[in-house]
Amino acid sequence: MDPGRPAFTVDLLERYAAKGRGVISCMSAGNDVILLGTSKGWVTRYDFGMGDSIDYDLSVGRPGEQSIHRIFVDPGGSHCITTIVGAAGADTFYMHAKWSKPRILPRLKGLVVNTVAWNRQHITEASTKEVILGTDNGQLFELAVDEKEKKEKYVKFLFELAELPEAFMDLQMETTSVLNGMRFYVMAVTPTRLYSFTGIGSLETVFSTYLERAVHFMELPGDIPNSELHFYIKQRRAMHFAWLSGAGIYHGELNFGSQHSSSNGDENFVENKALLDYSKLTENSGSVKPSSLAVSEFHFLLLIGNKVKVVNRINEQIVEELQFDQTAEAIPRGILGLCSDATAGLFYAYDQNSIFQVSVNDEGRDMWKVYLDMKEYTASLAHCRDSLQRDQVYLAQAEGALASRDYLRAASFYAKINYILSFEEIALKFISANEQDALRTFLLRKLDNLTKDDKCQITMISTWATELYLDKINRLLLDDDIVSDGHSTDYQSIIKEFRAFLSDCKDVLDEVTTMKLLESYGRVEELVFFAGLKEQYEIVVHHYIQQGEAKKALEVLQKPGVPADLQYKFAPELIMLDAYETVESWMITSNLNPRKLIPAMMRYSGEPHAKNETHEVIKYLEYCVHRLHNEDPGVHNLLLSLYAKQEDDSALLRFLQCKFGKGLENGPDFFYDPKYALRLCLKEKRMRACVHIYSMMAMHEEAVALALQVDTELAMAEADKVEDDEDLRKKLWLMIAKHVIELEKGTKRENIRKAIAFLKETDGLLKIEDILPFFPDFALIDDFKEAICSSLEDYNKQIDQLKQEMNDATHGADNIRKDINALAQRYAIIDRDEDCGVCKRKILTVGRDYLMASSYTSVAQMAPFYVFPCGHGFHAQCLIAHVTRCTDEAQAEYILDLQKQITLLGGETRRESNGSFAEDSISSITPADKLRTQLDDAIAGECPFCGELMIREISLPFISSEEAQQVSSWEIRPHNLGGQRSFSLPA
């Protein structure tokens, strides 16, 4: 907006608004609707939204001259109340925007209504809700009118001034909703007093309480032609008020939200009260009292003579003077009054003929400067429109703080300036004043105000601030007040602040430059801290290791973003520094590869350890093998080597006996290298372990030979492990026997006795004759008499057992021969009326249709047939046809091929019997008989109705592929009905 344009402008709205019906006596406006009253009793309604006007003659039927005393319209422009005064007294009318003529309010007859207060929060187009009327005789009434009822709902008396009876000149009302109802706030003015009323409930209830308590009022004596009270309304809520009194303009802020229900002082809802003296309105020593008042957001419009002076209500300075283009006849009387339209945000002035519109043009554009001149910086900033205005406010604050030597506060304000002072100018102010702390504060605040796009400037300022922090820390260290064994509170505070700064600026600080700065100032701890922020974990871990703080180094390595390579790199140093914490860290880190930790573990294992000390590497390797199920051969080999070096070999043996690959498909039983394990155990002289490894490698002879050097029982156990090779097992036991015999050094008879006892432990695998070669040649046979006899008895038992088995076999063969002979004589009896299961004809039918040329020998001209034990019978030809139809294609071809071969042989008779049986025995070895036997097996192995062939038929479809054509003949097809005629049947 143009800054030179006036905040208030005057335009002529209507020149001859009274239309010749007298002069204008009063006016009111609301929602682009203006109602004016004339000196001859006429009311004219101008609706500028609709563009029309309506005239009402209220003097009809009233004797003498009549004049409109006051007229009031609600903020919505729908409801109007007016009072006419004449020789016959006063009458009050109500009119609605939809009515063609006003209605008199008979209950108010004779009362001169000076003011009306509308309930702005609840009034509607159809109903006025609660309305308060103030009269000339100091009384207050409550009125309510509904447009549909065409008359008032009620008129109630509320209050009357008793102490100082004066006329009520103006009224304003505000309401707020509370938990227990509605709270009313009412302000009323008389020529000398401003009264305030408040309470919860109905208006009648609120005012009734003042019968028992004093009314709160402010008294400002003095003469005033027209005492007025105005609220500034913003979004249907009163923000501040102004009272045109005899002493001046009494004004203040309204706060309706902080009221309490206490009875004492609850009328004090006015804040920041002030009185504008009329002497400020003139340049000379005298004073002129305005005749009318209007209130805008920041100004008072004061009607003085023919001019309206616009006064800023904050600094009470005259801003503008508004002139009006009056007609010649109206100039002597001047401007009669002002009124406002809160809904439209407009003001109006009127003289005896014309209406003028006063428009508001951004009246708050210079308020920031007003508040700035008053040093109310917060309010000034709130009203600034752009950065330049804000810069001037910040500059004023900064210069004020600088003048009072409050450098830190000045730095905060300077940092907010963007345009009117350069960064270098401000920085030089603090450098010239040698205020390093203020300069640092300025830089930090400047960083807060910069945007992300200013990357280069942010980096430079952050680097400068870093150096200032380091300089401050060094100055504190050199301070004489710092004791040698500790640091001051200021030092600790600046270190904490500096680290917080590094954390906030880690993404904008240049990594290399910042680290060089920290290193040049000797701030190792801060260097490590910053390296951690920049995820330079190698520097951090290296520092902690040098300090001997393995636990802190491990905490860094455990962070989610740390690469696993650092774990492997620092593992040798960490495990030597603190093996327990290092191994514990490894065990809780999920992404480690134990193979890459083997160098560190081998370095640790090479160091001497106390006997009772827990070997941390063994603990970690056991965790990898048993908990993580690691399959790496290197890990298993290392664990095995550590077990082998222990004095107690029990852990080694348990490890060797574990089958780590158990449960894996085609997985090995172990993952270590058995050759390496054997070589290591031999080197460490772990013989039992070597025996186990030999056995595991299926080198049983070596295992037994080595076991005999350790323990005979161990050798015997190893020999028993061989189960599938009897010769090898016997050989192993012979090795043990030889060792046992050679080991015994007692008397000869005692040696022989122990050898005989050893034979019993072999469970008969070895005989006396097997071990005799191990004894000396000169040993007497008497010493083996008992054993030899026992052996001979065993041989005799075996011979007898073989004879018995031979006799049983011969007896069984005889029985089989008898069964074969009996099978040839088996027969079955069938009834002469028995039907064939396939063709349903008699089985014993005589006819040529069922004869098979050269296939079967018929008896008495009867067709060959089959009879099954279940009772079903079939002609041979029918059975062959049925089986070939129901079986698979390969089997059917096989049956037909057999039948063809039998037919080709021809002329041979099968046997002299009347038929064939499913269990018939083979009595001939001729080619024809062999073929018939094969055919019998193929078609008569089981009854086709009771066997598997019938079960397989369940899955076959009811209709075969050969019957598809027959099925299609049953399909119903639509016929052409186009040539048919339809007839309607009679009802």
PDB file of C-alpha atoms in Angstrom, residues 257-466:
ATOM      1  CA  GLY A 257     -11.940 -13.978  29.788  1.00  0.00           C
ATOM      2  CA  SER A 258     -10.293 -13.420  33.181  1.00  0.00           C
ATOM      3  CA  GLN A 259     -13.370 -12.825  35.284  1.00  0.00           C
ATOM      4  CA  HIS A 260     -14.118 -14.770  38.431  1.00  0.00           C
ATOM      5  CA  SER A 261     -17.360 -15.335  40.213  1.00  0.00           C
ATOM      6  CA  SER A 262     -16.298 -13.484  43.340  1.00  0.00           C
ATOM      7  CA  SER A 263     -18.586 -10.717  44.445  1.00  0.00           C
ATOM      8  CA  ASN A 264     -15.790  -8.220  45.108  1.00  0.00           C
ATOM      9  CA  GLY A 265     -14.336  -6.395  42.132  1.00  0.00           C
ATOM     10  CA  ASP A 266     -15.805  -8.584  39.441  1.00  0.00           C
ATOM     11  CA  GLU A 267     -16.830  -5.460  37.507  1.00  0.00           C
ATOM     12  CA  ASN A 268     -13.161  -4.652  36.852  1.00  0.00           C
ATOM     13  CA  PHE A 269     -12.852  -6.185  33.404  1.00  0.00           C
ATOM     14  CA  VAL A 270     -11.041  -3.089  32.130  1.00  0.00           C
ATOM     15  CA  GLU A 271      -7.251  -3.134  31.683  1.00  0.00           C
ATOM     16  CA  ASN A 272      -4.613  -0.574  30.702  1.00  0.00           C
ATOM     17  CA  LYS A 273      -6.899   2.334  31.468  1.00  0.00           C
ATOM     18  CA  ALA A 274      -5.952   5.835  30.348  1.00  0.00           C
ATOM     19  CA  LEU A 275      -7.464   9.311  30.019  1.00  0.00           C
ATOM     20  CA  LEU A 276      -6.880  11.430  26.934  1.00  0.00           C
ATOM     21  CA  ASP A 277      -6.954  15.048  28.005  1.00  0.00           C
ATOM     22  CA  TYR A 278      -8.716  17.409  25.618  1.00  0.00           C
ATOM     23  CA  SER A 279      -5.868  19.867  25.880  1.00  0.00           C
ATOM     24  CA  LYS A 280      -3.807  17.590  23.574  1.00  0.00           C
ATOM     25  CA  LEU A 281      -6.300  18.235  20.793  1.00  0.00           C
ATOM     26  CA  THR A 282      -5.362  21.896  20.355  1.00  0.00           C
ATOM     27  CA  GLU A 283      -2.054  23.659  19.859  1.00  0.00           C
ATOM     28  CA  ASN A 284      -2.908  26.535  22.207  1.00  0.00           C
ATOM     29  CA  SER A 285      -3.417  26.317  25.933  1.00  0.00           C
ATOM     30  CA  GLY A 286      -7.185  25.993  25.711  1.00  0.00           C
ATOM     31  CA  SER A 287      -9.209  22.883  25.162  1.00  0.00           C
ATOM     32  CA  VAL A 288     -12.141  21.999  22.934  1.00  0.00           C
ATOM     33  CA  LYS A 289     -14.486  19.195  23.764  1.00  0.00           C
ATOM     34  CA  PRO A 290     -15.616  16.925  20.937  1.00  0.00           C
ATOM     35  CA  SER A 291     -19.290  16.648  20.193  1.00  0.00           C
ATOM     36  CA  SER A 292     -19.109  13.039  19.006  1.00  0.00           C
ATOM     37  CA  LEU A 293     -16.749  10.070  19.021  1.00  0.00           C
ATOM     38  CA  ALA A 294     -16.003   6.939  16.985  1.00  0.00           C
ATOM     39  CA  VAL A 295     -13.445   4.251  17.785  1.00  0.00           C
ATOM     40  CA  SER A 296     -11.311   2.266  15.349  1.00  0.00           C
ATOM     41  CA  GLU A 297      -8.649  -0.310  16.092  1.00  0.00           C
ATOM     42  CA  PHE A 298      -5.888   2.206  16.766  1.00  0.00           C
ATOM     43  CA  HIS A 299      -7.536   5.642  16.575  1.00  0.00           C
ATOM     44  CA  PHE A 300     -10.222   7.891  17.975  1.00  0.00           C
ATOM     45  CA  LEU A 301     -12.327   9.885  15.513  1.00  0.00           C
ATOM     46  CA  LEU A 302     -13.283  13.078  17.356  1.00  0.00           C
ATOM     47  CA  LEU A 303     -15.879  15.449  15.908  1.00  0.00           C
ATOM     48  CA  ILE A 304     -14.892  19.018  16.656  1.00  0.00           C
ATOM     49  CA  GLY A 305     -16.912  21.636  14.808  1.00  0.00           C
ATOM     50  CA  ASN A 306     -16.873  20.870  11.107  1.00  0.00           C
ATOM     51  CA  LYS A 307     -13.794  18.627  11.298  1.00  0.00           C
ATOM     52  CA  VAL A 308     -12.983  15.166  12.526  1.00  0.00           C
ATOM     53  CA  LYS A 309      -9.618  14.828  14.194  1.00  0.00           C
ATOM     54  CA  VAL A 310      -8.057  11.392  14.053  1.00  0.00           C
ATOM     55  CA  VAL A 311      -6.071  10.746  17.234  1.00  0.00           C
ATOM     56  CA  ASN A 312      -3.838   7.733  17.765  1.00  0.00           C
ATOM     57  CA  ARG A 313      -5.095   6.129  20.925  1.00  0.00           C
ATOM     58  CA  ILE A 314      -1.664   4.675  21.754  1.00  0.00           C
ATOM     59  CA  ASN A 315       0.504   7.807  21.712  1.00  0.00           C
ATOM     60  CA  GLU A 316      -2.434  10.272  21.838  1.00  0.00           C
ATOM     61  CA  GLN A 317      -1.093  12.212  18.859  1.00  0.00           C
ATOM     62  CA  ILE A 318      -3.254  13.794  16.170  1.00  0.00           C
ATOM     63  CA  VAL A 319      -2.712  11.893  12.952  1.00  0.00           C
ATOM     64  CA  GLU A 320      -5.103  13.488  10.499  1.00  0.00           C
ATOM     65  CA  GLU A 321      -7.899  16.029  10.202  1.00  0.00           C
ATOM     66  CA  LEU A 322     -10.845  15.090   8.016  1.00  0.00           C
ATOM     67  CA  GLN A 323     -12.705  17.765   6.082  1.00  0.00           C
ATOM     68  CA  PHE A 324     -16.260  17.428   4.768  1.00  0.00           C
ATOM     69  CA  ASP A 325     -17.851  18.844   1.628  1.00  0.00           C
ATOM     70  CA  GLN A 326     -20.940  20.409   3.166  1.00  0.00           C
ATOM     71  CA  THR A 327     -23.623  22.442   1.516  1.00  0.00           C
ATOM     72  CA  ALA A 328     -23.852  26.127   2.308  1.00  0.00           C
ATOM     73  CA  GLU A 329     -26.976  25.791   4.417  1.00  0.00           C
ATOM     74  CA  ALA A 330     -25.408  22.975   6.466  1.00  0.00           C
ATOM     75  CA  ILE A 331     -22.153  24.723   7.291  1.00  0.00           C
ATOM     76  CA  PRO A 332     -23.527  26.885  10.122  1.00  0.00           C
ATOM     77  CA  ARG A 333     -24.660  23.837  12.096  1.00  0.00           C
ATOM     78  CA  GLY A 334     -21.574  21.818  11.098  1.00  0.00           C
ATOM     79  CA  ILE A 335     -21.315  18.041  11.338  1.00  0.00           C
ATOM     80  CA  LEU A 336     -23.973  16.762  13.700  1.00  0.00           C
ATOM     81  CA  GLY A 337     -22.607  13.391  14.657  1.00  0.00           C
ATOM     82  CA  LEU A 338     -20.621  10.223  13.966  1.00  0.00           C
ATOM     83  CA  CYS A 339     -21.670   6.621  13.892  1.00  0.00           C
ATOM     84  CA  SER A 340     -19.901   3.351  13.048  1.00  0.00           C
ATOM     85  CA  ASP A 341     -20.751   0.150  11.210  1.00  0.00           C
ATOM     86  CA  ALA A 342     -18.723  -2.524  13.013  1.00  0.00           C
ATOM     87  CA  THR A 343     -19.821  -5.249  10.603  1.00  0.00           C
ATOM     88  CA  ALA A 344     -18.722  -3.398   7.472  1.00  0.00           C
ATOM     89  CA  GLY A 345     -15.732  -1.693   9.151  1.00  0.00           C
ATOM     90  CA  LEU A 346     -16.915   1.788   8.112  1.00  0.00           C
ATOM     91  CA  PHE A 347     -17.630   5.100   9.830  1.00  0.00           C
ATOM     92  CA  TYR A 348     -20.211   7.712   8.931  1.00  0.00           C
ATOM     93  CA  ALA A 349     -20.670  11.409   9.617  1.00  0.00           C
ATOM     94  CA  TYR A 350     -23.796  13.417   8.932  1.00  0.00           C
ATOM     95  CA  ASP A 351     -24.937  16.966   8.882  1.00  0.00           C
ATOM     96  CA  GLN A 352     -28.501  18.226   8.518  1.00  0.00           C
ATOM     97  CA  ASN A 353     -28.733  17.068   4.876  1.00  0.00           C
ATOM     98  CA  SER A 354     -25.845  14.803   3.863  1.00  0.00           C
ATOM     99  CA  ILE A 355     -24.235  11.515   4.818  1.00  0.00           C
ATOM    100  CA  PHE A 356     -20.464  11.112   4.553  1.00  0.00           C
ATOM    101  CA  GLN A 357     -18.572   7.817   4.572  1.00  0.00           C
ATOM    102  CA  VAL A 358     -15.239   7.610   6.378  1.00  0.00           C
ATOM    103  CA  SER A 359     -13.204   4.671   5.107  1.00  0.00           C
ATOM    104  CA  VAL A 360     -10.265   3.094   6.895  1.00  0.00           C
ATOM    105  CA  ASN A 361      -7.204   2.462   4.745  1.00  0.00           C
ATOM    106  CA  ASP A 362      -4.732   0.259   6.610  1.00  0.00           C
ATOM    107  CA  GLU A 363      -4.638   2.356   9.744  1.00  0.00           C
ATOM    108  CA  GLY A 364      -2.136   0.015  11.428  1.00  0.00           C
ATOM    109  CA  ARG A 365       0.669   0.404   8.888  1.00  0.00           C
ATOM    110  CA  ASP A 366       2.619   2.867  11.045  1.00  0.00           C
ATOM    111  CA  MET A 367       1.778   1.419  14.433  1.00  0.00           C
ATOM    112  CA  TRP A 368       5.143  -0.345  14.607  1.00  0.00           C
ATOM    113  CA  LYS A 369       6.782   3.080  14.562  1.00  0.00           C
ATOM    114  CA  VAL A 370       4.389   4.398  17.207  1.00  0.00           C
ATOM    115  CA  TYR A 371       5.245   1.563  19.551  1.00  0.00           C
ATOM    116  CA  LEU A 372       8.937   1.880  18.698  1.00  0.00           C
ATOM    117  CA  ASP A 373       8.929   5.572  19.681  1.00  0.00           C
ATOM    118  CA  MET A 374       7.333   4.542  22.954  1.00  0.00           C
ATOM    119  CA  LYS A 375      10.010   1.809  23.335  1.00  0.00           C
ATOM    120  CA  GLU A 376       7.350  -0.860  23.485  1.00  0.00           C
ATOM    121  CA  TYR A 377       9.399  -3.232  21.357  1.00  0.00           C
ATOM    122  CA  THR A 378       7.244  -6.331  21.637  1.00  0.00           C
ATOM    123  CA  ALA A 379       4.163  -4.515  20.421  1.00  0.00           C
ATOM    124  CA  SER A 380       6.223  -2.814  17.737  1.00  0.00           C
ATOM    125  CA  LEU A 381       7.461  -6.160  16.390  1.00  0.00           C
ATOM    126  CA  ALA A 382       3.939  -7.512  16.391  1.00  0.00           C
ATOM    127  CA  HIS A 383       2.858  -4.707  14.049  1.00  0.00           C
ATOM    128  CA  CYS A 384       5.838  -4.813  11.686  1.00  0.00           C
ATOM    129  CA  ARG A 385       4.941  -5.639   8.095  1.00  0.00           C
ATOM    130  CA  ASP A 386       8.369  -6.459   6.621  1.00  0.00           C
ATOM    131  CA  SER A 387      11.967  -7.240   7.486  1.00  0.00           C
ATOM    132  CA  LEU A 388      13.133  -3.624   7.179  1.00  0.00           C
ATOM    133  CA  GLN A 389      10.682  -2.525   9.849  1.00  0.00           C
ATOM    134  CA  ARG A 390      11.733  -5.369  12.118  1.00  0.00           C
ATOM    135  CA  ASP A 391      15.383  -4.516  11.566  1.00  0.00           C
ATOM    136  CA  GLN A 392      14.768  -0.979  12.818  1.00  0.00           C
ATOM    137  CA  VAL A 393      13.122  -2.322  15.966  1.00  0.00           C
ATOM    138  CA  TYR A 394      16.000  -4.756  16.573  1.00  0.00           C
ATOM    139  CA  LEU A 395      18.513  -1.984  15.920  1.00  0.00           C
ATOM    140  CA  ALA A 396      16.852   0.264  18.488  1.00  0.00           C
ATOM    141  CA  GLN A 397      16.886  -2.554  21.029  1.00  0.00           C
ATOM    142  CA  ALA A 398      20.510  -3.402  20.278  1.00  0.00           C
ATOM    143  CA  GLU A 399      21.692   0.208  20.539  1.00  0.00           C
ATOM    144  CA  GLY A 400      19.820   0.601  23.780  1.00  0.00           C
ATOM    145  CA  ALA A 401      21.473  -2.491  25.226  1.00  0.00           C
ATOM    146  CA  LEU A 402      24.862  -1.403  23.889  1.00  0.00           C
ATOM    147  CA  ALA A 403      24.471   2.007  25.493  1.00  0.00           C
ATOM    148  CA  SER A 404      23.801   0.321  28.822  1.00  0.00           C
ATOM    149  CA  ARG A 405      26.880  -1.916  28.276  1.00  0.00           C
ATOM    150  CA  ASP A 406      24.728  -5.026  28.185  1.00  0.00           C
ATOM    151  CA  TYR A 407      26.779  -6.568  25.372  1.00  0.00           C
ATOM    152  CA  LEU A 408      25.314 -10.061  25.444  1.00  0.00           C
ATOM    153  CA  ARG A 409      21.783  -8.724  25.117  1.00  0.00           C
ATOM    154  CA  ALA A 410      22.910  -6.357  22.371  1.00  0.00           C
ATOM    155  CA  ALA A 411      24.484  -9.278  20.517  1.00  0.00           C
ATOM    156  CA  SER A 412      21.180 -11.157  20.519  1.00  0.00           C
ATOM    157  CA  PHE A 413      19.379  -8.196  18.936  1.00  0.00           C
ATOM    158  CA  TYR A 414      22.137  -7.439  16.427  1.00  0.00           C
ATOM    159  CA  ALA A 415      21.984 -11.043  15.258  1.00  0.00           C
ATOM    160  CA  LYS A 416      18.360 -10.553  14.176  1.00  0.00           C
ATOM    161  CA  ILE A 417      19.197  -7.659  11.838  1.00  0.00           C
ATOM    162  CA  ASN A 418      19.329  -8.692   8.184  1.00  0.00           C
ATOM    163  CA  TYR A 419      19.444  -5.587   6.013  1.00  0.00           C
ATOM    164  CA  ILE A 420      20.151  -2.215   7.579  1.00  0.00           C
ATOM    165  CA  LEU A 421      23.511  -3.259   9.059  1.00  0.00           C
ATOM    166  CA  SER A 422      26.031  -5.649   7.532  1.00  0.00           C
ATOM    167  CA  PHE A 423      27.453  -8.638   9.334  1.00  0.00           C
ATOM    168  CA  GLU A 424      30.933  -7.116   9.271  1.00  0.00           C
ATOM    169  CA  GLU A 425      29.806  -3.804  10.819  1.00  0.00           C
ATOM    170  CA  ILE A 426      28.192  -5.559  13.723  1.00  0.00           C
ATOM    171  CA  ALA A 427      31.134  -7.897  14.276  1.00  0.00           C
ATOM    172  CA  LEU A 428      33.543  -4.943  14.321  1.00  0.00           C
ATOM    173  CA  LYS A 429      31.495  -3.292  17.080  1.00  0.00           C
ATOM    174  CA  PHE A 430      32.215  -6.182  19.441  1.00  0.00           C
ATOM    175  CA  ILE A 431      35.801  -6.641  18.279  1.00  0.00           C
ATOM    176  CA  SER A 432      36.561  -2.971  18.906  1.00  0.00           C
ATOM    177  CA  ALA A 433      34.973  -3.274  22.341  1.00  0.00           C
ATOM    178  CA  ASN A 434      37.065  -6.435  22.983  1.00  0.00           C
ATOM    179  CA  GLU A 435      33.902  -8.317  23.894  1.00  0.00           C
ATOM    180  CA  GLN A 436      34.695 -11.854  22.750  1.00  0.00           C
ATOM    181  CA  ASP A 437      31.787 -13.392  24.637  1.00  0.00           C
ATOM    182  CA  ALA A 438      29.329 -10.983  23.053  1.00  0.00           C
ATOM    183  CA  LEU A 439      30.859 -11.650  19.644  1.00  0.00           C
ATOM    184  CA  ARG A 440      30.423 -15.381  20.198  1.00  0.00           C
ATOM    185  CA  THR A 441      26.836 -14.824  21.268  1.00  0.00           C
ATOM    186  CA  PHE A 442      26.231 -12.725  18.145  1.00  0.00           C
ATOM    187  CA  LEU A 443      27.613 -15.466  15.922  1.00  0.00           C
ATOM    188  CA  LEU A 444      25.520 -18.148  17.607  1.00  0.00           C
ATOM    189  CA  ARG A 445      22.319 -16.123  17.340  1.00  0.00           C
ATOM    190  CA  LYS A 446      23.151 -15.293  13.735  1.00  0.00           C
ATOM    191  CA  LEU A 447      23.393 -18.995  13.032  1.00  0.00           C
ATOM    192  CA  ASP A 448      19.914 -19.488  14.468  1.00  0.00           C
ATOM    193  CA  ASN A 449      18.501 -16.866  12.115  1.00  0.00           C
ATOM    194  CA  LEU A 450      20.139 -18.096   8.910  1.00  0.00           C
ATOM    195  CA  THR A 451      18.291 -20.391   6.531  1.00  0.00           C
ATOM    196  CA  LYS A 452      19.519 -23.722   5.212  1.00  0.00           C
ATOM    197  CA  ASP A 453      20.307 -22.135   1.837  1.00  0.00           C
ATOM    198  CA  ASP A 454      23.096 -20.010   3.357  1.00  0.00           C
ATOM    199  CA  LYS A 455      25.440 -23.002   3.573  1.00  0.00           C
ATOM    200  CA  CYS A 456      28.695 -21.145   2.965  1.00  0.00           C
ATOM    201  CA  GLN A 457      27.914 -18.423   5.496  1.00  0.00           C
ATOM    202  CA  ILE A 458      26.768 -20.970   8.064  1.00  0.00           C
ATOM    203  CA  THR A 459      30.020 -22.934   7.739  1.00  0.00           C
ATOM    204  CA  MET A 460      32.192 -19.818   8.078  1.00  0.00           C
ATOM    205  CA  ILE A 461      30.320 -18.482  11.092  1.00  0.00           C
ATOM    206  CA  SER A 462      30.299 -21.904  12.760  1.00  0.00           C
ATOM    207  CA  THR A 463      34.068 -22.203  12.292  1.00  0.00           C
ATOM    208  CA  TRP A 464      34.621 -18.729  13.731  1.00  0.00           C
ATOM    209  CA  ALA A 465      32.394 -19.560  16.692  1.00  0.00           C
ATOM    210  CA  THR A 466      34.414 -22.756  17.243  1.00  0.00           C
TER     211      THR A 466
END
